[in-house]
PDB file of C-alpha atoms in Angstrom:
ATOM      1  CA  MET A   1       8.982  -2.082  30.097  1.00  0.00           C
ATOM      2  CA  THR A   2       6.996  -1.554  27.131  1.00  0.00           C
ATOM      3  CA  PRO A   3       7.616  -4.451  24.560  1.00  0.00           C
ATOM      4  CA  ILE A   4       9.199  -3.588  21.238  1.00  0.00           C
ATOM      5  CA  LEU A   5       7.149  -4.664  18.331  1.00  0.00           C
ATOM      6  CA  LEU A   6       7.520  -5.119  14.531  1.00  0.00           C
ATOM      7  CA  CYS A   7       5.378  -3.114  11.981  1.00  0.00           C
ATOM      8  CA  GLY A   8       3.942  -4.564   8.767  1.00  0.00           C
ATOM      9  CA  GLY A   9       3.178  -1.471   7.872  1.00  0.00           C
ATOM     10  CA  PRO A  10      -0.543   0.382   6.801  1.00  0.00           C
ATOM     11  CA  THR A  11      -2.995  -1.881   6.464  1.00  0.00           C
ATOM     12  CA  TRP A  12      -6.731  -1.525   5.110  1.00  0.00           C
ATOM     13  CA  GLY A  13      -8.224  -4.562   6.244  1.00  0.00           C
ATOM     14  CA  ALA A  14     -11.854  -4.037   6.062  1.00  0.00           C
ATOM     15  CA  SER A  15     -11.686  -1.008   4.458  1.00  0.00           C
ATOM     16  CA  VAL A  16     -10.689   0.300   7.949  1.00  0.00           C
ATOM     17  CA  PRO A  17      -6.942   1.544   8.503  1.00  0.00           C
ATOM     18  CA  ALA A  18      -4.341  -0.117  11.201  1.00  0.00           C
ATOM     19  CA  LEU A  19      -0.723  -0.481  11.482  1.00  0.00           C
ATOM     20  CA  SER A  20      -0.062  -3.997  11.667  1.00  0.00           C
ATOM     21  CA  LEU A  21       2.259  -4.930  14.516  1.00  0.00           C
ATOM     22  CA  HIS A  22       3.738  -8.317  15.336  1.00  0.00           C
ATOM     23  CA  ALA A  23       5.686  -9.420  18.491  1.00  0.00           C
ATOM     24  CA  VAL A  24       9.645  -9.719  18.539  1.00  0.00           C
ATOM     25  CA  PRO A  25      10.926 -12.499  19.845  1.00  0.00           C
ATOM     26  CA  GLY A  26      12.004 -12.000  23.433  1.00  0.00           C
ATOM     27  CA  GLN A  27      10.382  -8.739  23.270  1.00  0.00           C
ATOM     28  CA  GLY A  28       6.817  -9.295  24.690  1.00  0.00           C
ATOM     29  CA  GLY A  29       3.545  -8.759  22.709  1.00  0.00           C
ATOM     30  CA  ALA A  30       1.329  -6.674  21.277  1.00  0.00           C
ATOM     31  CA  GLU A  31      -1.443  -7.232  24.326  1.00  0.00           C
ATOM     32  CA  ASP A  32       1.205  -5.326  26.563  1.00  0.00           C
ATOM     33  CA  VAL A  33       0.513  -2.139  24.293  1.00  0.00           C
ATOM     34  CA  PRO A  34      -2.724  -0.136  25.037  1.00  0.00           C
ATOM     35  CA  GLY A  35      -4.813   0.478  22.388  1.00  0.00           C
ATOM     36  CA  VAL A  36      -3.358  -2.746  20.222  1.00  0.00           C
ATOM     37  CA  PRO A  37      -5.753  -5.246  19.827  1.00  0.00           C
ATOM     38  CA  ASP A  38      -5.305  -8.455  18.155  1.00  0.00           C
ATOM     39  CA  GLY A  39      -1.729  -6.910  17.058  1.00  0.00           C
ATOM     40  CA  ASP A  40      -3.290  -3.971  15.153  1.00  0.00           C
ATOM     41  CA  LEU A  41      -2.952  -0.519  15.832  1.00  0.00           C
ATOM     42  CA  PRO A  42      -6.358   1.282  14.488  1.00  0.00           C
ATOM     43  CA  LEU A  43      -5.691   4.489  12.691  1.00  0.00           C
ATOM     44  CA  ASP A  44      -9.305   6.014  13.791  1.00  0.00           C
ATOM     45  CA  VAL A  45      -9.709   9.856  13.626  1.00  0.00           C
ATOM     46  CA  GLY A  46      -7.952  11.276  16.708  1.00  0.00           C
ATOM     47  CA  THR A  47      -5.649   7.996  17.584  1.00  0.00           C
ATOM     48  CA  ARG A  48      -2.453   9.050  19.140  1.00  0.00           C
ATOM     49  CA  VAL A  49       0.604   6.998  17.333  1.00  0.00           C
ATOM     50  CA  ALA A  50       3.924   7.448  19.805  1.00  0.00           C
ATOM     51  CA  PHE A  51       6.981   5.441  19.250  1.00  0.00           C
ATOM     52  CA  GLU A  52      11.105   5.157  18.851  1.00  0.00           C
ATOM     53  CA  VAL A  53      12.589   3.108  16.298  1.00  0.00           C
ATOM     54  CA  ALA A  54      14.760   0.276  18.167  1.00  0.00           C
ATOM     55  CA  GLY A  55      17.796   0.118  15.631  1.00  0.00           C
ATOM     56  CA  GLU A  56      18.553   1.201  12.115  1.00  0.00           C
ATOM     57  CA  ASP A  57      17.649  -2.282  10.157  1.00  0.00           C
ATOM     58  CA  ARG A  58      14.771  -3.604   8.586  1.00  0.00           C
ATOM     59  CA  TYR A  59      13.608  -6.625   9.847  1.00  0.00           C
ATOM     60  CA  CYS A  60      11.896 -10.004   7.855  1.00  0.00           C
ATOM     61  CA  LEU A  61       8.066  -9.712   7.865  1.00  0.00           C
ATOM     62  CA  GLY A  62       8.250 -13.708   7.072  1.00  0.00           C
ATOM     63  CA  PHE A  63       6.169 -15.194   3.925  1.00  0.00           C
ATOM     64  CA  HIS A  64       2.757 -16.127   2.612  1.00  0.00           C
ATOM     65  CA  ARG A  65       1.378 -19.628   1.566  1.00  0.00           C
ATOM     66  CA  VAL A  66      -1.350 -19.369  -0.959  1.00  0.00           C
ATOM     67  CA  HIS A  67      -3.363 -22.424  -1.155  1.00  0.00           C
ATOM     68  CA  GLY A  68      -6.434 -21.019  -3.030  1.00  0.00           C
ATOM     69  CA  ARG A  69      -8.671 -18.240  -4.350  1.00  0.00           C
ATOM     70  CA  ASP A  70      -9.559 -16.676  -1.166  1.00  0.00           C
ATOM     71  CA  ASP A  71      -6.989 -18.912   1.630  1.00  0.00           C
ATOM     72  CA  ARG A  72      -3.059 -18.006   2.314  1.00  0.00           C
ATOM     73  CA  THR A  73      -1.615 -18.463   5.600  1.00  0.00           C
ATOM     74  CA  TRP A  74       0.907 -15.903   6.551  1.00  0.00           C
ATOM     75  CA  VAL A  75       4.239 -17.890   8.180  1.00  0.00           C
ATOM     76  CA  ARG A  76       6.527 -15.829  10.809  1.00  0.00           C
ATOM     77  CA  CYS A  77      10.474 -15.938  10.172  1.00  0.00           C
ATOM     78  CA  VAL A  78      12.543 -17.942  12.355  1.00  0.00           C
ATOM     79  CA  GLY A  79      14.532 -15.441  14.032  1.00  0.00           C
ATOM     80  CA  GLN A  80      12.758 -12.500  12.351  1.00  0.00           C
ATOM     81  CA  ALA A  81      16.076 -11.980  10.647  1.00  0.00           C
ATOM     82  CA  PRO A  82      17.308  -8.693   9.372  1.00  0.00           C
ATOM     83  CA  ALA A  83      15.629  -7.932   5.794  1.00  0.00           C
ATOM     84  CA  ASP A  84      18.113  -8.425   2.896  1.00  0.00           C
ATOM     85  CA  ARG A  85      15.342  -9.068  -0.065  1.00  0.00           C
ATOM     86  CA  GLY A  86      12.796  -5.733   0.385  1.00  0.00           C
ATOM     87  CA  HIS A  87      11.017  -6.739   3.631  1.00  0.00           C
ATOM     88  CA  GLN A  88      12.172 -10.418   3.521  1.00  0.00           C
ATOM     89  CA  CYS A  89      15.038 -12.476   4.437  1.00  0.00           C
ATOM     90  CA  GLY A  90      16.715 -14.557   1.717  1.00  0.00           C
ATOM     91  CA  ARG A  91      15.363 -17.535   3.532  1.00  0.00           C
ATOM     92  CA  CYS A  92      11.677 -16.140   3.363  1.00  0.00           C
ATOM     93  CA  PHE A  93      11.946 -14.894  -0.025  1.00  0.00           C
ATOM     94  CA  VAL A  94      12.872 -18.596  -1.645  1.00  0.00           C
ATOM     95  CA  GLN A  95       9.622 -20.200   0.332  1.00  0.00           C
ATOM     96  CA  ASP A  96       7.064 -17.508  -0.964  1.00  0.00           C
ATOM     97  CA  ASP A  97       4.184 -18.767  -3.003  1.00  0.00           C
ATOM     98  CA  LEU A  98       3.609 -15.016  -3.750  1.00  0.00           C
ATOM     99  CA  ARG A  99       7.223 -14.191  -5.766  1.00  0.00           C
ATOM    100  CA  PHE A 100       5.858 -16.567  -8.863  1.00  0.00           C
ATOM    101  CA  MET A 101       2.860 -13.755  -9.292  1.00  0.00           C
ATOM    102  CA  HIS A 102       4.449 -11.548 -11.511  1.00  0.00           C
ATOM    103  CA  ASP A 103       6.055 -13.623 -13.938  1.00  0.00           C
ATOM    104  CA  ILE A 104       3.683 -16.584 -13.889  1.00  0.00           C
ATOM    105  CA  HIS A 105       1.966 -15.546 -16.994  1.00  0.00           C
ATOM    106  CA  ARG A 106       5.351 -15.632 -19.167  1.00  0.00           C
ATOM    107  CA  SER A 107       6.672 -18.881 -17.092  1.00  0.00           C
ATOM    108  CA  GLY A 108       4.174 -20.874 -16.224  1.00  0.00           C
ATOM    109  CA  ILE A 109       5.776 -21.854 -12.887  1.00  0.00           C
ATOM    110  CA  ALA A 110       3.971 -21.338  -9.810  1.00  0.00           C
ATOM    111  CA  PRO A 111       2.715 -23.806  -6.390  1.00  0.00           C
ATOM    112  CA  ALA A 112      -0.412 -25.283  -6.993  1.00  0.00           C
ATOM    113  CA  GLY A 113      -1.980 -22.916  -4.551  1.00  0.00           C
ATOM    114  CA  LEU A 114      -0.784 -19.681  -6.282  1.00  0.00           C
ATOM    115  CA  LYS A 115      -2.348 -21.373  -9.428  1.00  0.00           C
ATOM    116  CA  ARG A 116      -5.566 -22.106  -8.146  1.00  0.00           C
ATOM    117  CA  TYR A 117      -5.534 -18.004  -6.754  1.00  0.00           C
ATOM    118  CA  LEU A 118      -5.018 -17.141 -10.207  1.00  0.00           C
ATOM    119  CA  GLU A 119      -7.750 -19.151 -11.727  1.00  0.00           C
ATOM    120  CA  GLN A 120     -10.727 -16.398 -10.513  1.00  0.00           C
ATOM    121  CA  PRO A 121     -11.257 -13.251 -12.491  1.00  0.00           C
ATOM    122  CA  HIS A 122      -9.129 -10.401 -12.134  1.00  0.00           C
ATOM    123  CA  TRP A 123      -9.503  -6.564 -13.330  1.00  0.00           C
ATOM    124  CA  LEU A 124      -7.744  -4.510 -15.079  1.00  0.00           C
ATOM    125  CA  TYR A 125      -7.333  -0.953 -13.824  1.00  0.00           C
ATOM    126  CA  VAL A 126      -5.903   2.666 -14.662  1.00  0.00           C
ATOM    127  CA  ALA A 127      -5.262   4.333 -11.485  1.00  0.00           C
ATOM    128  CA  THR A 128      -4.315   8.251 -10.822  1.00  0.00           C
ATOM    129  CA  PHE A 129      -2.449   9.900  -7.579  1.00  0.00           C
ATOM    130  CA  ALA A 130      -2.779  13.648  -6.369  1.00  0.00           C
ATOM    131  CA  ASP A 131       0.146  14.675  -8.616  1.00  0.00           C
ATOM    132  CA  GLY A 132      -0.884  13.195 -11.848  1.00  0.00           C
ATOM    133  CA  ALA A 133       1.242  10.007 -11.849  1.00  0.00           C
ATOM    134  CA  THR A 134      -0.782   7.685 -13.399  1.00  0.00           C
ATOM    135  CA  LYS A 135      -0.078   3.602 -13.336  1.00  0.00           C
ATOM    136  CA  VAL A 136      -1.451   0.521 -14.744  1.00  0.00           C
ATOM    137  CA  GLY A 137      -2.210  -2.520 -12.029  1.00  0.00           C
ATOM    138  CA  THR A 138      -4.528  -5.853 -11.618  1.00  0.00           C
ATOM    139  CA  ALA A 139      -6.593  -7.258  -8.792  1.00  0.00           C
ATOM    140  CA  SER A 140      -8.628 -10.567  -8.019  1.00  0.00           C
ATOM    141  CA  HIS A 141     -12.146 -10.049  -8.168  1.00  0.00           C
ATOM    142  CA  LEU A 142     -12.642 -10.496  -4.510  1.00  0.00           C
ATOM    143  CA  ARG A 143      -9.828  -7.317  -3.913  1.00  0.00           C
ATOM    144  CA  LYS A 144     -11.042  -5.369  -6.667  1.00  0.00           C
ATOM    145  CA  HIS A 145     -12.050  -2.200  -4.605  1.00  0.00           C
ATOM    146  CA  ALA A 146      -9.707  -3.086  -1.589  1.00  0.00           C
ATOM    147  CA  ARG A 147      -6.655  -2.848  -3.947  1.00  0.00           C
ATOM    148  CA  LEU A 148      -7.060   0.658  -5.247  1.00  0.00           C
ATOM    149  CA  VAL A 149      -8.062   2.003  -1.499  1.00  0.00           C
ATOM    150  CA  GLU A 150      -5.003   0.396   0.117  1.00  0.00           C
ATOM    151  CA  GLN A 151      -2.539   2.185  -2.560  1.00  0.00           C
ATOM    152  CA  GLY A 152      -4.367   5.586  -2.250  1.00  0.00           C
ATOM    153  CA  ALA A 153      -5.220   6.086  -5.675  1.00  0.00           C
ATOM    154  CA  VAL A 154      -7.420   9.422  -6.067  1.00  0.00           C
ATOM    155  CA  VAL A 155      -9.096   8.845  -9.272  1.00  0.00           C
ATOM    156  CA  ALA A 156      -9.070   5.499 -10.759  1.00  0.00           C
ATOM    157  CA  GLN A 157     -11.023   3.259 -13.756  1.00  0.00           C
ATOM    158  CA  PHE A 158     -10.975  -0.551 -14.225  1.00  0.00           C
ATOM    159  CA  VAL A 159     -10.632  -0.849 -17.790  1.00  0.00           C
ATOM    160  CA  ALA A 160     -10.716  -4.766 -18.558  1.00  0.00           C
ATOM    161  CA  HIS A 161     -12.256  -7.506 -17.281  1.00  0.00           C
ATOM    162  CA  ALA A 162     -10.135 -11.039 -17.314  1.00  0.00           C
ATOM    163  CA  ALA A 163     -11.080 -14.375 -17.056  1.00  0.00           C
ATOM    164  CA  ASP A 164      -7.944 -15.434 -14.672  1.00  0.00           C
ATOM    165  CA  GLY A 165      -4.597 -13.805 -13.253  1.00  0.00           C
ATOM    166  CA  ARG A 166      -2.409 -14.764 -15.790  1.00  0.00           C
ATOM    167  CA  VAL A 167      -4.800 -12.846 -18.938  1.00  0.00           C
ATOM    168  CA  VAL A 168      -4.782  -9.813 -17.049  1.00  0.00           C
ATOM    169  CA  ARG A 169      -0.861  -9.999 -16.691  1.00  0.00           C
ATOM    170  CA  VAL A 170      -0.387 -10.158 -20.563  1.00  0.00           C
ATOM    171  CA  LEU A 171      -2.677  -7.059 -20.542  1.00  0.00           C
ATOM    172  CA  GLU A 172      -1.172  -4.867 -17.974  1.00  0.00           C
ATOM    173  CA  ASP A 173       2.556  -5.899 -19.816  1.00  0.00           C
ATOM    174  CA  GLU A 174       0.610  -4.822 -23.233  1.00  0.00           C
ATOM    175  CA  VAL A 175      -0.305  -1.292 -21.744  1.00  0.00           C
ATOM    176  CA  THR A 176       2.721  -0.242 -19.684  1.00  0.00           C
ATOM    177  CA  ARG A 177       4.743  -1.504 -23.441  1.00  0.00           C
ATOM    178  CA  THR A 178       2.337   0.257 -25.556  1.00  0.00           C
ATOM    179  CA  VAL A 179       0.404   3.195 -23.865  1.00  0.00           C
ATOM    180  CA  GLY A 180       3.648   3.963 -21.312  1.00  0.00           C
ATOM    181  CA  LEU A 181       1.931   3.161 -18.189  1.00  0.00           C
ATOM    182  CA  GLN A 182       4.304   2.306 -15.298  1.00  0.00           C
ATOM    183  CA  GLN A 183       3.489  -0.736 -13.095  1.00  0.00           C
ATOM    184  CA  ALA A 184       3.947   1.427  -9.382  1.00  0.00           C
ATOM    185  CA  VAL A 185       4.134   4.605  -7.968  1.00  0.00           C
ATOM    186  CA  ARG A 186       6.491   4.837  -4.804  1.00  0.00           C
ATOM    187  CA  SER A 187       4.307   5.512  -1.435  1.00  0.00           C
ATOM    188  CA  GLY A 188       6.989   8.439  -0.585  1.00  0.00           C
ATOM    189  CA  ALA A 189       5.883   9.615  -3.756  1.00  0.00           C
ATOM    190  CA  LYS A 190       2.273   9.058  -3.019  1.00  0.00           C
ATOM    191  CA  ALA A 191       2.630  10.999   0.452  1.00  0.00           C
ATOM    192  CA  ALA A 192       4.354  13.885  -1.298  1.00  0.00           C
ATOM    193  CA  SER A 193       1.240  14.409  -4.007  1.00  0.00           C
ATOM    194  CA  LEU A 194      -0.915  14.846  -1.191  1.00  0.00           C
ATOM    195  CA  CYS A 195       1.052  18.206  -0.325  1.00  0.00           C
ATOM    196  CA  THR A 196       0.258  19.846  -3.492  1.00  0.00           C
ATOM    197  CA  PRO A 197      -2.389  17.949  -5.533  1.00  0.00           C
ATOM    198  CA  LEU A 198      -3.823  18.732  -9.222  1.00  0.00           C
ATOM    199  CA  PRO A 199      -7.011  20.234  -9.428  1.00  0.00           C
ATOM    200  CA  MET A 200      -9.588  17.333  -9.194  1.00  0.00           C
ATOM    201  CA  ALA A 201     -10.490  17.887 -12.937  1.00  0.00           C
ATOM    202  CA  ARG A 202      -7.181  17.844 -14.066  1.00  0.00           C
ATOM    203  CA  LEU A 203      -6.915  14.431 -12.157  1.00  0.00           C
ATOM    204  CA  GLU A 204      -9.764  13.219 -13.950  1.00  0.00           C
ATOM    205  CA  HIS A 205      -8.695  14.627 -17.557  1.00  0.00           C
ATOM    206  CA  LEU A 206      -5.294  12.677 -16.940  1.00  0.00           C
ATOM    207  CA  ASN A 207      -6.831   9.540 -15.696  1.00  0.00           C
ATOM    208  CA  ASP A 208      -9.429   9.326 -18.901  1.00  0.00           C
ATOM    209  CA  GLY A 209      -7.205   9.805 -21.395  1.00  0.00           C
ATOM    210  CA  PHE A 210      -5.023   7.201 -20.148  1.00  0.00           C
ATOM    211  CA  ALA A 211      -8.115   5.048 -19.890  1.00  0.00           C
ATOM    212  CA  LEU A 212      -9.226   5.491 -23.355  1.00  0.00           C
ATOM    213  CA  ALA A 213      -5.599   4.737 -24.679  1.00  0.00           C
ATOM    214  CA  ALA A 214      -5.985   1.142 -22.310  1.00  0.00           C
ATOM    215  CA  ARG A 215      -9.050   0.643 -24.123  1.00  0.00           C
ATOM    216  CA  GLY A 216      -8.358   1.509 -27.222  1.00  0.00           C
ATOM    217  CA  LEU A 217      -5.552  -0.854 -27.432  1.00  0.00           C
ATOM    218  CA  LEU A 218      -7.211  -3.713 -25.835  1.00  0.00           C
ATOM    219  CA  ASP A 219     -10.490  -3.178 -27.990  1.00  0.00           C
ATOM    220  CA  GLY A 220      -8.092  -3.417 -30.807  1.00  0.00           C
ATOM    221  CA  GLY A 221      -7.236  -6.930 -30.079  1.00  0.00           C
ATOM    222  CA  LEU A 222      -4.230  -8.478 -28.803  1.00  0.00           C
ATOM    223  CA  GLY A 223      -4.450 -11.913 -30.319  1.00  0.00           C
ATOM    224  CA  ILE A 224      -5.455 -13.793 -27.321  1.00  0.00           C
ATOM    225  CA  ASP A 225      -8.922 -14.833 -25.321  1.00  0.00           C
ATOM    226  CA  GLY A 226     -10.288 -14.513 -22.144  1.00  0.00           C
ATOM    227  CA  TYR A 227     -11.113 -10.494 -21.409  1.00  0.00           C
ATOM    228  CA  GLU A 228     -13.791  -8.432 -22.034  1.00  0.00           C
ATOM    229  CA  VAL A 229     -13.343  -4.402 -21.956  1.00  0.00           C
ATOM    230  CA  VAL A 230     -14.873  -2.144 -19.189  1.00  0.00           C
ATOM    231  CA  HIS A 231     -15.786   1.070 -18.194  1.00  0.00           C
ATOM    232  CA  GLU A 232     -16.148   1.021 -14.611  1.00  0.00           C
ATOM    233  CA  GLU A 233     -14.842   3.825 -12.554  1.00  0.00           C
ATOM    234  CA  PHE A 234     -13.626   3.742  -9.043  1.00  0.00           C
ATOM    235  CA  GLU A 235     -15.417   5.363  -5.979  1.00  0.00           C
ATOM    236  CA  PRO A 236     -12.881   6.177  -2.859  1.00  0.00           C
ATOM    237  CA  PRO A 237     -13.798   6.797   0.497  1.00  0.00           C
ATOM    238  CA  PRO A 238     -16.003   9.550   0.989  1.00  0.00           C
ATOM    239  CA  SER A 239     -13.290  10.940   4.176  1.00  0.00           C
ATOM    240  CA  TRP A 240     -10.788  11.266   1.508  1.00  0.00           C
ATOM    241  CA  GLY A 241     -12.271  14.101   0.501  1.00  0.00           C
ATOM    242  CA  ALA A 242     -11.001  16.103   3.781  1.00  0.00           C
ATOM    243  CA  VAL A 243      -7.151  15.043   3.061  1.00  0.00           C
ATOM    244  CA  LEU A 244      -7.453  16.314  -0.980  1.00  0.00           C
ATOM    245  CA  GLY A 245      -9.175  19.435   0.213  1.00  0.00           C
ATOM    246  CA  HIS A 246      -7.212  20.406   3.027  1.00  0.00           C
ATOM    247  CA  PRO A 247      -5.077  23.544   2.672  1.00  0.00           C
ATOM    248  CA  ALA A 248      -1.526  23.752   3.013  1.00  0.00           C
ATOM    249  CA  LEU A 249      -0.641  20.322   4.109  1.00  0.00           C
ATOM    250  CA  GLN A 250       3.392  19.988   4.719  1.00  0.00           C
ATOM    251  CA  PRO A 251       5.638  16.883   4.488  1.00  0.00           C
ATOM    252  CA  TYR A 252       6.540  15.220   7.748  1.00  0.00           C
ATOM    253  CA  PRO A 253       9.487  17.023   9.075  1.00  0.00           C
ATOM    254  CA  GLU A 254      11.152  13.832   9.760  1.00  0.00           C
ATOM    255  CA  PRO A 255      11.983  10.131   8.574  1.00  0.00           C
ATOM    256  CA  LEU A 256       9.982   7.479  10.214  1.00  0.00           C
ATOM    257  CA  THR A 257      13.131   5.301  10.051  1.00  0.00           C
ATOM    258  CA  HIS A 258      14.910   6.189  13.275  1.00  0.00           C
ATOM    259  CA  GLY A 259      14.160   8.879  15.792  1.00  0.00           C
ATOM    260  CA  ARG A 260      11.044   9.061  18.220  1.00  0.00           C
ATOM    261  CA  HIS A 261       7.594  10.323  17.084  1.00  0.00           C
ATOM    262  CA  GLY A 262       4.266  11.644  18.226  1.00  0.00           C
ATOM    263  CA  PHE A 263       2.151  12.680  16.528  1.00  0.00           C
ATOM    264  CA  THR A 264      -2.310  12.416  16.448  1.00  0.00           C
ATOM    265  CA  VAL A 265      -3.806  11.031  13.044  1.00  0.00           C
ATOM    266  CA  ARG A 266      -6.627  13.232  11.025  1.00  0.00           C
ATOM    267  CA  GLN A 267      -7.150  11.073   8.088  1.00  0.00           C
ATOM    268  CA  VAL A 268      -5.808   8.304   6.203  1.00  0.00           C
ATOM    269  CA  LEU A 269      -5.710   8.203   2.546  1.00  0.00           C
ATOM    270  CA  GLY A 270      -4.070   4.988   1.517  1.00  0.00           C
ATOM    271  CA  PRO A 271      -0.589   4.393   2.830  1.00  0.00           C
ATOM    272  CA  SER A 272      -0.248   7.619   3.698  1.00  0.00           C
ATOM    273  CA  ALA A 273      -2.119   9.885   7.218  1.00  0.00           C
ATOM    274  CA  LEU A 274      -3.061  13.440   7.477  1.00  0.00           C
ATOM    275  CA  VAL A 275      -1.204  14.098  11.096  1.00  0.00           C
ATOM    276  CA  ALA A 276      -1.218  16.537  13.631  1.00  0.00           C
ATOM    277  CA  ILE A 277       1.777  17.297  16.162  1.00  0.00           C
ATOM    278  CA  ASP A 278       1.806  19.051  19.269  1.00  0.00           C
ATOM    279  CA  GLY A 279       2.263  22.620  19.533  1.00  0.00           C
ATOM    280  CA  THR A 280       1.048  23.753  15.775  1.00  0.00           C
ATOM    281  CA  GLU A 281      -1.764  24.065  14.490  1.00  0.00           C
ATOM    282  CA  VAL A 282      -0.025  22.829  11.076  1.00  0.00           C
ATOM    283  CA  LEU A 283      -1.067  19.565   9.489  1.00  0.00           C
ATOM    284  CA  PHE A 284       1.277  17.444   7.905  1.00  0.00           C
ATOM    285  CA  VAL A 285       1.382  14.151   5.874  1.00  0.00           C
ATOM    286  CA  VAL A 286       3.313  11.407   6.634  1.00  0.00           C
ATOM    287  CA  ASP A 287       4.370   8.253   4.267  1.00  0.00           C
ATOM    288  CA  LEU A 288       3.829   5.457   7.035  1.00  0.00           C
ATOM    289  CA  ALA A 289       5.108   2.747   5.052  1.00  0.00           C
ATOM    290  CA  GLN A 290       8.219   3.825   6.161  1.00  0.00           C
ATOM    291  CA  LEU A 291       7.536   1.743   8.899  1.00  0.00           C
ATOM    292  CA  LYS A 292       7.101  -1.144   7.082  1.00  0.00           C
ATOM    293  CA  GLY A 293      10.193  -3.501   8.624  1.00  0.00           C
ATOM    294  CA  ARG A 294      10.859  -1.542  11.756  1.00  0.00           C
ATOM    295  CA  ARG A 295      10.979  -2.443  15.284  1.00  0.00           C
ATOM    296  CA  LEU A 296       9.254   0.037  17.223  1.00  0.00           C
ATOM    297  CA  ARG A 297       8.603   0.888  20.882  1.00  0.00           C
ATOM    298  CA  PHE A 298       5.540   2.429  21.875  1.00  0.00           C
ATOM    299  CA  GLY A 299       5.807   5.488  24.651  1.00  0.00           C
ATOM    300  CA  ASP A 300       5.290   8.684  25.628  1.00  0.00           C
ATOM    301  CA  PHE A 301       6.837  10.288  22.862  1.00  0.00           C
ATOM    302  CA  SER A 302       6.265  13.532  20.464  1.00  0.00           C
ATOM    303  CA  THR A 303       7.498  15.001  17.158  1.00  0.00           C
ATOM    304  CA  PRO A 304       9.590  18.286  17.753  1.00  0.00           C
ATOM    305  CA  VAL A 305       7.661  21.479  15.714  1.00  0.00           C
ATOM    306  CA  PRO A 306       9.581  22.117  12.879  1.00  0.00           C
ATOM    307  CA  ALA A 307      11.945  25.257  13.223  1.00  0.00           C
ATOM    308  CA  VAL A 308       9.861  27.028  10.663  1.00  0.00           C
ATOM    309  CA  GLN A 309       7.615  30.287  11.386  1.00  0.00           C
ATOM    310  CA  GLU A 310       3.675  28.655  10.754  1.00  0.00           C
ATOM    311  CA  SER A 311       3.283  32.147   8.487  1.00  0.00           C
ATOM    312  CA  LEU A 312       5.300  30.980   6.124  1.00  0.00           C
ATOM    313  CA  PHE A 313       3.527  27.539   5.622  1.00  0.00           C
TER     314      PHE A 313
END
């Protein structure tokens, strides 16, 4: 029988999209599933993704130990308990070094390894998504480009370069407080935005306006040292143009949190995928982040064609 695997969600390791998959205790391993090398399912153009969701629960994805700037260890959850804090059980949450990340600039409290990680230069960016939703965020120097790729930013600019991760988070909070930019955009909203994207000129105008406001704030001085204002644009992968330029994309017809699904990948943009369903020429946008923490059984499954005339699309 095909093993059940725990999905860690979409990833962009080395700028190549994939679904992260992990063994479930007593259920076999990823090596038993055709096309899943090294625990990941590559999401190349033409990849077939077919599975059924095993159960209604979300399961814990473990926790991270941070040892330094580019050195961290992922620790599996013992027994793979149901998740009750996002994608973690309570036991793994309290052991996760990354939980200190977003408050260390206020509390000063963090494990030694995370403090070493935060000692490296960081970048502050302003990112805009396909419907115009815009956020402010941070990225370490080592993950400067990858951070925006995995989030699926359509237009983005780096507005500040900070000496370390504490300073950049102070800047982030100030931009949120003064300019009004949020610090997160839901993956479901990102996927939905690709079905009705704003014209690129409009997105660039929105991003320019928010980036200008952020730089104006930072140029005025915040009473802190350790950063400089910068002007640098993010260049998304060329393949994203095929998604943004495709007419009449539709939302994927079923939630990925239950049931059986089968589709063929056409393109991937951040956590979203443009996919084809057997029996229709219509292409759909699916939010792959819905699979994070779900147990999947891969097999010969297909997503039913929505009961709507294609001419209505």
